[in-house]
PDB file of C-alpha atoms in Angstrom:
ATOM      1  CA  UNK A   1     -62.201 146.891 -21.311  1.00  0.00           C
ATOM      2  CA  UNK A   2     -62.326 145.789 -25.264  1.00  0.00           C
ATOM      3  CA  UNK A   3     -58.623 146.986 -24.646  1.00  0.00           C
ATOM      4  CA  UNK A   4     -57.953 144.874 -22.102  1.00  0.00           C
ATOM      5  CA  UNK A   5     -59.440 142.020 -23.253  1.00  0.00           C
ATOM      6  CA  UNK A   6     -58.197 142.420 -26.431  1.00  0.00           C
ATOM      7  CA  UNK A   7     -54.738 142.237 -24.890  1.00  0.00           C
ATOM      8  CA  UNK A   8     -55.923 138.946 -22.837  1.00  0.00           C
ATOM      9  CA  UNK A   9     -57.149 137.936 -25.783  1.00  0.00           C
ATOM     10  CA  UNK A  10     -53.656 138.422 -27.541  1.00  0.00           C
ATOM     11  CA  UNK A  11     -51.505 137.710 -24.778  1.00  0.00           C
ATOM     12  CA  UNK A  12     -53.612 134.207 -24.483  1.00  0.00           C
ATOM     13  CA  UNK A  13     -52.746 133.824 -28.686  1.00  0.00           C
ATOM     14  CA  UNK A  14     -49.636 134.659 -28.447  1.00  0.00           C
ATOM     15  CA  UNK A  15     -49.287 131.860 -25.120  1.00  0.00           C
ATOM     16  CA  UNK A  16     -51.572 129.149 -27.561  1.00  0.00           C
ATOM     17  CA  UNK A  17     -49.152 130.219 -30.532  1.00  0.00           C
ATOM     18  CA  UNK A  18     -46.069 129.237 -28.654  1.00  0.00           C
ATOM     19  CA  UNK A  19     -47.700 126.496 -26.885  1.00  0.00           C
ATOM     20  CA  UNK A  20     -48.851 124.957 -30.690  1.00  0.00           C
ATOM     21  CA  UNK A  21     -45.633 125.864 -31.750  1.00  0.00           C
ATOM     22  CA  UNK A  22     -43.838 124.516 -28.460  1.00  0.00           C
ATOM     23  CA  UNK A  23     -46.500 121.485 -29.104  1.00  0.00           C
ATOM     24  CA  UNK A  24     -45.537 121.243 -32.642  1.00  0.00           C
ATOM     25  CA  UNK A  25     -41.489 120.719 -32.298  1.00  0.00           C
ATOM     26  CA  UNK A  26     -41.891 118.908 -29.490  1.00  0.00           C
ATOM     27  CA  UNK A  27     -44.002 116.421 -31.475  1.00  0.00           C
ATOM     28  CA  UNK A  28     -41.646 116.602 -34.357  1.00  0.00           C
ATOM     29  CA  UNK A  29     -38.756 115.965 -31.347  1.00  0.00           C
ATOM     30  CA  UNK A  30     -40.858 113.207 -30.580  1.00  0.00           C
ATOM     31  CA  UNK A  31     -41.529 112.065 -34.143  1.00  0.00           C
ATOM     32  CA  UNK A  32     -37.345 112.147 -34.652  1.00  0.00           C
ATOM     33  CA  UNK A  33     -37.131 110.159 -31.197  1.00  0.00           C
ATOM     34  CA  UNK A  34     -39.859 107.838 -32.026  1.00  0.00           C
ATOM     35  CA  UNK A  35     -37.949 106.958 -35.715  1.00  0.00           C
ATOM     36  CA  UNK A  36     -34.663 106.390 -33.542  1.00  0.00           C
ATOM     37  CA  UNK A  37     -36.179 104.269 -30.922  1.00  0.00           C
ATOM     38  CA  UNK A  38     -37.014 102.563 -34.044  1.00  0.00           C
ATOM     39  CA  UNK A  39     -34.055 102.470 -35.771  1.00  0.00           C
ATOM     40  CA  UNK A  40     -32.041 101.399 -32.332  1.00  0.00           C
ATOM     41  CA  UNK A  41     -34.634  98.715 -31.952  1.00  0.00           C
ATOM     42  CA  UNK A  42     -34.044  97.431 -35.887  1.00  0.00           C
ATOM     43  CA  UNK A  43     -30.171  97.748 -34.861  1.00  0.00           C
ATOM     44  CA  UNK A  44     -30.691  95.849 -31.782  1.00  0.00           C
ATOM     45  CA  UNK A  45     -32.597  92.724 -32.820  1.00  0.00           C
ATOM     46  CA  UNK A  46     -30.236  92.845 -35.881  1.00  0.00           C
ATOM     47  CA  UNK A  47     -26.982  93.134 -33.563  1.00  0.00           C
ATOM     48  CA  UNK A  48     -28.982  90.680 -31.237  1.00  0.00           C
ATOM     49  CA  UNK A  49     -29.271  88.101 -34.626  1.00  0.00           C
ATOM     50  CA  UNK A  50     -25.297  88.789 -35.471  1.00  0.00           C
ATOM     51  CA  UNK A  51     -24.640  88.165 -32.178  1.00  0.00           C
ATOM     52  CA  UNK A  52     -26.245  84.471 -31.919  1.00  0.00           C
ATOM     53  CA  UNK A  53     -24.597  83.619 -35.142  1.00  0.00           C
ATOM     54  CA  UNK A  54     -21.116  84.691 -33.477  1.00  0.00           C
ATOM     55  CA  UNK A  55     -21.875  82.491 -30.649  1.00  0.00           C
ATOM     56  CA  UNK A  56     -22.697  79.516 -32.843  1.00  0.00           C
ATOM     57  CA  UNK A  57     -19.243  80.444 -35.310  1.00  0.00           C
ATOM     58  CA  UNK A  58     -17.568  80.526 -31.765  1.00  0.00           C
ATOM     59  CA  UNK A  59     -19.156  77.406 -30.764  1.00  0.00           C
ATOM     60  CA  UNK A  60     -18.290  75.328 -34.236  1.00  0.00           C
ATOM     61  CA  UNK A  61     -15.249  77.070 -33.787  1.00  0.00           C
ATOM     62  CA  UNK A  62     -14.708  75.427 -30.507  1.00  0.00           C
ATOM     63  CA  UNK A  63     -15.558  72.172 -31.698  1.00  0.00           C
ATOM     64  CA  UNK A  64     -13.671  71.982 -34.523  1.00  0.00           C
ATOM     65  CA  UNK A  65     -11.115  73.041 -31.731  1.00  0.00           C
ATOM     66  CA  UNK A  66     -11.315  70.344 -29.661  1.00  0.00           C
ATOM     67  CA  UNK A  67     -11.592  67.697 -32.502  1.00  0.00           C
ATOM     68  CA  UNK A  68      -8.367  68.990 -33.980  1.00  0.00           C
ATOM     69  CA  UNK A  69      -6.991  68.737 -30.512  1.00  0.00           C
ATOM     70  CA  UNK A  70      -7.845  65.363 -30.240  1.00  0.00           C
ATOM     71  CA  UNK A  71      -6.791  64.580 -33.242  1.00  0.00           C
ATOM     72  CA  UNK A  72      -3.327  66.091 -32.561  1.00  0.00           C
ATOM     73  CA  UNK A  73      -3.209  64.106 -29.251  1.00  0.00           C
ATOM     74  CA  UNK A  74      -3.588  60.891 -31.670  1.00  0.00           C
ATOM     75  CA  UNK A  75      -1.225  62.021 -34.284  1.00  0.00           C
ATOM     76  CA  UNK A  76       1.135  62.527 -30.903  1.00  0.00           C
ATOM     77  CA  UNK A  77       0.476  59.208 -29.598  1.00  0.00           C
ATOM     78  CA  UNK A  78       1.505  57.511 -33.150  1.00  0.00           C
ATOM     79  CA  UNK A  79       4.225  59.082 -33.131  1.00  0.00           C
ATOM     80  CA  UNK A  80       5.797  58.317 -29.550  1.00  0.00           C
ATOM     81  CA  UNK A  81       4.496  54.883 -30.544  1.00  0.00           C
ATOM     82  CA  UNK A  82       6.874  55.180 -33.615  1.00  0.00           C
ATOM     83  CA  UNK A  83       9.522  56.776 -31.765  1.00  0.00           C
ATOM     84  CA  UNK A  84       9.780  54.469 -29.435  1.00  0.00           C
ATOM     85  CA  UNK A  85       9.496  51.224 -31.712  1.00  0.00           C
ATOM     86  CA  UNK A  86      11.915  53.177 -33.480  1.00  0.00           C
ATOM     87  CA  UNK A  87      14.414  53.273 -30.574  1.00  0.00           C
ATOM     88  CA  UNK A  88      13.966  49.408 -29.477  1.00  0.00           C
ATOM     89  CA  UNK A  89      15.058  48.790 -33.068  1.00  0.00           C
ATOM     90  CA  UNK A  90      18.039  51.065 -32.779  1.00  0.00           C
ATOM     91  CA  UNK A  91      19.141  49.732 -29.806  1.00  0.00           C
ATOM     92  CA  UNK A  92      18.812  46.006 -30.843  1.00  0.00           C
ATOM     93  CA  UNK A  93      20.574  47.120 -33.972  1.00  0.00           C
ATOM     94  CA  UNK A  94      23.288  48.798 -31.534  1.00  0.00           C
ATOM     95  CA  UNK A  95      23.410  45.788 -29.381  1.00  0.00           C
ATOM     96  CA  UNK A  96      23.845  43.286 -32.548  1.00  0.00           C
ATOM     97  CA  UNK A  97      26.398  45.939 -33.839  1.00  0.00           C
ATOM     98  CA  UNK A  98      28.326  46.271 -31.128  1.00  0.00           C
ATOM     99  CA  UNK A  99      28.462  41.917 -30.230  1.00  0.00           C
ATOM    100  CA  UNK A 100      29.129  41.562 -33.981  1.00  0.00           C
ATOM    101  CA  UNK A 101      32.296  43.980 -33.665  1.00  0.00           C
ATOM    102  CA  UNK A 102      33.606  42.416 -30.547  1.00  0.00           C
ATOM    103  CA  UNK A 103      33.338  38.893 -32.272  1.00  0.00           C
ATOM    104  CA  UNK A 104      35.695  40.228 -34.963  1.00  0.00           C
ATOM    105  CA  UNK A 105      37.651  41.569 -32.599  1.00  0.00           C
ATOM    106  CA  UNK A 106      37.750  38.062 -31.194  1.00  0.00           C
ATOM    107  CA  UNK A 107      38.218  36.609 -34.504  1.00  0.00           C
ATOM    108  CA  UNK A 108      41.210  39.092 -36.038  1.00  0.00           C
ATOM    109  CA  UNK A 109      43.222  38.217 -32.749  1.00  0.00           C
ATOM    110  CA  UNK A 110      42.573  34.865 -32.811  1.00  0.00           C
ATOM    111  CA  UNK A 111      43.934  34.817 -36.456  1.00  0.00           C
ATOM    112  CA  UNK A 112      46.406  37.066 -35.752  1.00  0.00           C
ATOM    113  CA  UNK A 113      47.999  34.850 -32.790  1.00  0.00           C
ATOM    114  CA  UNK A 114      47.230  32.141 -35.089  1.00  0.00           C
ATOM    115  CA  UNK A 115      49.290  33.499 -38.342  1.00  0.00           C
ATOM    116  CA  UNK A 116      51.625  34.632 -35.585  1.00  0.00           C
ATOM    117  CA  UNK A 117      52.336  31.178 -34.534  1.00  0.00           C
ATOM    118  CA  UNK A 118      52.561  29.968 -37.811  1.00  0.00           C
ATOM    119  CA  UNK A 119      55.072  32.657 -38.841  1.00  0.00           C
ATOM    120  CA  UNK A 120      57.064  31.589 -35.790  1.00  0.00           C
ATOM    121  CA  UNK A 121      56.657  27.998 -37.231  1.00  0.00           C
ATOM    122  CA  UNK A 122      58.062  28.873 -40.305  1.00  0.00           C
ATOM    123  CA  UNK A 123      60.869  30.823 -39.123  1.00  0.00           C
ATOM    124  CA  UNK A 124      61.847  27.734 -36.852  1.00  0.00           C
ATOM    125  CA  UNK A 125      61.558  25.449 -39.828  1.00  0.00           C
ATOM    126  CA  UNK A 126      63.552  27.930 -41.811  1.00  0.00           C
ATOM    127  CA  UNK A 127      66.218  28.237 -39.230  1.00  0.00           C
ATOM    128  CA  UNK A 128      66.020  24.624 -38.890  1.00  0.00           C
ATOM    129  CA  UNK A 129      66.743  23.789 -42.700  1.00  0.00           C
ATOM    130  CA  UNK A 130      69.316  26.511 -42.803  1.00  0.00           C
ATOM    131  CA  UNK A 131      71.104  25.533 -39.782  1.00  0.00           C
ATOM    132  CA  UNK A 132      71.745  21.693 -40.972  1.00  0.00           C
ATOM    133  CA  UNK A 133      73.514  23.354 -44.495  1.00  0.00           C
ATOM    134  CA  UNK A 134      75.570  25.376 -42.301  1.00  0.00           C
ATOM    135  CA  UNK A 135      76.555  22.991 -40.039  1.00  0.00           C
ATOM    136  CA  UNK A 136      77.747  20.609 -42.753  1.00  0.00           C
ATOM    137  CA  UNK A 137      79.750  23.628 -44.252  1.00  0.00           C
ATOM    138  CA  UNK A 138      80.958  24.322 -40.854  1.00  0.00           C
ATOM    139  CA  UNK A 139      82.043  21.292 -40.212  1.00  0.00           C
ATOM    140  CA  UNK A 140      83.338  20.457 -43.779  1.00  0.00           C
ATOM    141  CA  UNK A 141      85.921  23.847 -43.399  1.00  0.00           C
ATOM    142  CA  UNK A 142      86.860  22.167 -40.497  1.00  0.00           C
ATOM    143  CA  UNK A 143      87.961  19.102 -41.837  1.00  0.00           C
ATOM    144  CA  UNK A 144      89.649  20.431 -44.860  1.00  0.00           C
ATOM    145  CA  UNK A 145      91.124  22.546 -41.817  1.00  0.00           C
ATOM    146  CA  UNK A 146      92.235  20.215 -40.092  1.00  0.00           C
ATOM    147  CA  UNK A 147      93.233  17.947 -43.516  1.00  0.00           C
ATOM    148  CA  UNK A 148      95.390  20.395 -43.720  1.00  0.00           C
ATOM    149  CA  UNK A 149      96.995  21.051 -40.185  1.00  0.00           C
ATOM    150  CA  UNK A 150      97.069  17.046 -40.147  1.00  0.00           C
ATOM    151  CA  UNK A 151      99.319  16.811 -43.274  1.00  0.00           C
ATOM    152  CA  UNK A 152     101.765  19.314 -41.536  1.00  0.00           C
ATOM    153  CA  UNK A 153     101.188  17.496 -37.528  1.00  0.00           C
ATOM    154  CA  UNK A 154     100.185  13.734 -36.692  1.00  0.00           C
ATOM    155  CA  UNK A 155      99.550  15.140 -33.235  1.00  0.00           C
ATOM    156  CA  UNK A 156      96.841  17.438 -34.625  1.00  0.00           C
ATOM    157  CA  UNK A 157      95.147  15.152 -37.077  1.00  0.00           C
ATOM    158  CA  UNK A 158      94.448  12.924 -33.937  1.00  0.00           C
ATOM    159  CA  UNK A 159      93.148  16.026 -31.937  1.00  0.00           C
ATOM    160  CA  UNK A 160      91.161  17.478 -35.028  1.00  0.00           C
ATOM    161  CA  UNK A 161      90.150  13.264 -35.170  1.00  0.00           C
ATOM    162  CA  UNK A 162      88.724  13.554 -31.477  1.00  0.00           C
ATOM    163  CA  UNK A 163      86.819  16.461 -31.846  1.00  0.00           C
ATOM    164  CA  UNK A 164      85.349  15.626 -34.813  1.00  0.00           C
ATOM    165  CA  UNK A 165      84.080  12.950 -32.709  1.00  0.00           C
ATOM    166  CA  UNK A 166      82.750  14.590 -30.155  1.00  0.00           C
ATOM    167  CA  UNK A 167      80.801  17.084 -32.876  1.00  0.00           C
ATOM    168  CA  UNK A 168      79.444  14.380 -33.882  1.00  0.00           C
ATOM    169  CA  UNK A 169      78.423  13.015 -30.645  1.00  0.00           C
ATOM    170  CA  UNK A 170      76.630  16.514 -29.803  1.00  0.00           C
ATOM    171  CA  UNK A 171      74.907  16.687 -33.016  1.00  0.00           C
ATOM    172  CA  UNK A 172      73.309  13.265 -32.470  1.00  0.00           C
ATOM    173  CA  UNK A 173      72.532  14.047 -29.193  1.00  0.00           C
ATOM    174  CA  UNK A 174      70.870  17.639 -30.405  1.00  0.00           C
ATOM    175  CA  UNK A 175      68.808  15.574 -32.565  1.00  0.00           C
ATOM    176  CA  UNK A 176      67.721  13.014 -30.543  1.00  0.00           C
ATOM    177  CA  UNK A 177      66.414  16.485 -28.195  1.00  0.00           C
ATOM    178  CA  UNK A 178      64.544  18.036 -31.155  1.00  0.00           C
TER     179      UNK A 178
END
């Protein structure tokens, strides 16, 4: 029986070894967990406080956002305001432009019919002047003509006599027209 309880008695010290030892890592497994569940809970409240200063950067973010927006929607609005003063002016300028270059159209064809007519003036008082020499050389070749058909015939001296006459008959008349 001192055998066989001896045995027990081992068999029981060996089951109490490896349940202390059993115990033993499992309460250093526990120890290892425990320090992790600590360490996770430090990394959580510290990715917890990152995380609420991300959301406020986001949220400053998005409100420096918007304001630039709005301000981009002013600086948009200036300049369509600019623009479009800008435009008007153009097109006034355009407007003025374009009457001012259709008065001197007006103007260079009005002076050109007007040095036109004067050219024409000119020419006819030219031709005018001219013509009266050239008449009176006309009709003094003529006369000497005839001076001398009239020394050689009486009968054409009288002719030459008469139409002398009538040339100057017409010429009066011609200027009694002008």
């Amino acid at each position: 029986m001192d055998c066989r309880m001896k045995r027990l008695k081992d068999k029981y010290e060996s089951q109490i070894a490896d349940i202390e030892h059993l115990n033993n890592t499992t309460q250093s497994k526990l120890n290892v967990m425990k320090e992790r569940v600590t360490d996770l809970e430090a990394d959580n409240i510290r990715i917890r406080g990152h995380i609420k200063t991300l959301e406020r950067q986001n949220e400053d973010l998005e409100k420096f956002s918007g304001r630039l927006k709005g301000e981009r929607d002013k600086v948009e609005e200036v300049i369509r305001g600019e623009f479009s003063e800008r435009l008007v002016t153009l097109e006034e300028e355009n407007k003025n432009v374009k009457s001012e270059l259709i008065e001197g159209r007006t103007r260079h064809k009005l002076e050109s019919e007007r040095q036109g007519r004067l050219h024409e003036d000119e020419m006819g008082e030219v031709q005018n002047r001219s013509r009266v020499p050239l008449l009176k050389r006309d009709e003094l070749i003529k006369e000497l003509r005839d001076k001398k058909f009239c020394s050689f015939s009486p009968s054409r001296s009288f002719r030459s006599a008469i139409d002398k006459t009538k040339r100057t008959i017409a010429k009066a008349r011609a200027k009694m027209k002008d």
